Amino acid sequence: QVQLVESGGGLVQAGGSLRLSCAASTSIFSIDVMGWYRQAPGKQREFVARITRGGSTNYADPVKGRFTISRDNAENTVYLQMNSLKPEDTAVYYCKASVWGAQLVEYWGKGTLVTVSS
């Protein structure tokens, strides 16, 4: 069982920056992929960024060049640095951990709210 706790959300003006953190209850060496997703009001949850155990990263097109995902293995934490924020980035941001064993198991955090004002 992996527990994930997100933090760092808040209210920021357009053009500003925030850094989200996702702290895992276990060593993230044991997690194959960690990712960030977001859900805006009235919309479906969507992929934002992910980082593999080996450090490879992928980003959704709307955030490329503005968001950076990173991991601190010593702290068992994954970060999402968000720059040049736009009102359309307003959403609840969720952390997900994916572990491939005999089957894929996914764990989700409870989310942290990011509000970008215009």
XYZ file of C-alpha atoms in Angstrom:
118
model
C 0.000 0.000 0.000
C 1.322 3.425 -0.961
C -0.048 6.603 0.549
C 0.438 9.866 -1.302
C 0.030 13.339 0.152
C 0.011 16.387 -2.085
C 0.801 19.897 -0.916
C 1.739 23.292 -2.301
C -1.500 24.348 -3.912
C -2.978 27.784 -3.461
C -4.087 30.987 -5.124
C -1.722 32.662 -7.564
C -2.041 35.358 -10.195
C -1.674 34.567 -13.865
C 1.988 34.473 -14.812
C 3.004 33.327 -11.359
C 4.563 30.100 -10.158
C 3.815 27.327 -7.699
C 5.604 24.136 -6.738
C 3.532 21.128 -5.823
C 4.894 18.281 -3.741
C 3.775 14.667 -3.531
C 5.167 12.792 -0.553
C 5.021 8.991 -0.697
C 4.787 6.712 2.330
C 7.292 4.304 0.808
C 10.532 4.486 -1.091
C 9.821 5.808 -4.557
C 12.505 3.447 -5.852
C 9.773 0.825 -5.650
C 7.380 2.879 -7.787
C 7.641 2.493 -11.543
C 5.943 5.717 -12.561
C 4.789 8.743 -10.626
C 2.552 11.271 -12.241
C 0.502 14.391 -11.843
C -3.062 14.714 -13.064
C -5.572 17.518 -12.729
C -9.307 17.957 -12.732
C -10.915 21.290 -13.440
C -14.483 22.028 -12.356
C -16.943 20.232 -14.604
C -14.212 18.417 -16.530
C -12.666 14.974 -16.512
C -9.374 14.286 -14.830
C -6.492 14.698 -17.274
C -2.851 13.777 -17.445
C -0.312 16.528 -16.720
C 3.145 14.959 -16.343
C 4.896 11.753 -15.311
C 8.354 10.593 -14.384
C 9.628 7.029 -14.462
C 11.893 5.324 -11.983
C 14.687 5.858 -14.489
C 13.979 9.584 -14.689
C 12.272 9.786 -18.075
C 9.581 12.435 -18.246
C 6.479 13.124 -20.320
C 4.210 16.153 -20.385
C 0.789 17.016 -21.689
C 0.913 19.498 -24.548
C -0.811 22.337 -22.630
C 1.940 22.398 -19.990
C 5.036 21.688 -22.045
C 7.687 24.321 -21.506
C 5.928 25.676 -18.404
C 5.792 22.717 -15.971
C 8.649 20.533 -14.793
C 8.309 17.247 -12.939
C 11.171 16.012 -10.793
C 11.822 13.526 -8.036
C 13.884 13.466 -4.870
C 14.521 9.835 -4.069
C 16.049 10.631 -0.686
C 12.877 12.465 0.353
C 10.474 10.041 -1.377
C 8.890 13.075 -2.973
C 7.913 14.096 -6.474
C 7.568 17.737 -7.406
C 5.721 19.684 -10.060
C 7.186 23.106 -10.710
C 4.573 25.217 -12.456
C 5.624 28.472 -14.105
C 3.790 30.992 -16.271
C 0.507 29.837 -14.810
C -2.701 30.555 -16.683
C -6.305 30.710 -15.460
C -6.970 27.503 -17.412
C -4.489 25.721 -15.129
C -6.994 26.096 -12.297
C -7.820 22.603 -11.050
C -7.355 20.092 -8.295
C -3.983 18.452 -8.882
C -3.584 14.788 -8.003
C -0.510 12.623 -7.621
C -0.549 9.034 -8.854
C 1.843 6.163 -8.261
C 1.874 3.191 -10.638
C 3.455 -0.108 -9.665
C 3.763 -3.052 -12.075
C 3.972 -6.418 -10.339
C 1.813 -9.386 -11.184
C -0.670 -6.673 -12.189
C -0.771 -2.910 -12.397
C -1.643 -1.225 -9.129
C -2.318 2.501 -8.978
C -2.490 4.750 -5.958
C -3.898 8.271 -5.805
C -3.506 11.143 -3.415
C -6.423 13.302 -2.322
C -5.343 16.299 -4.345
C -4.369 19.906 -3.830
C -6.250 22.874 -5.258
C -4.535 25.342 -7.561
C -6.412 28.512 -8.426
C -4.987 30.938 -10.972
C -6.623 34.346 -11.093
C -6.608 36.535 -14.178
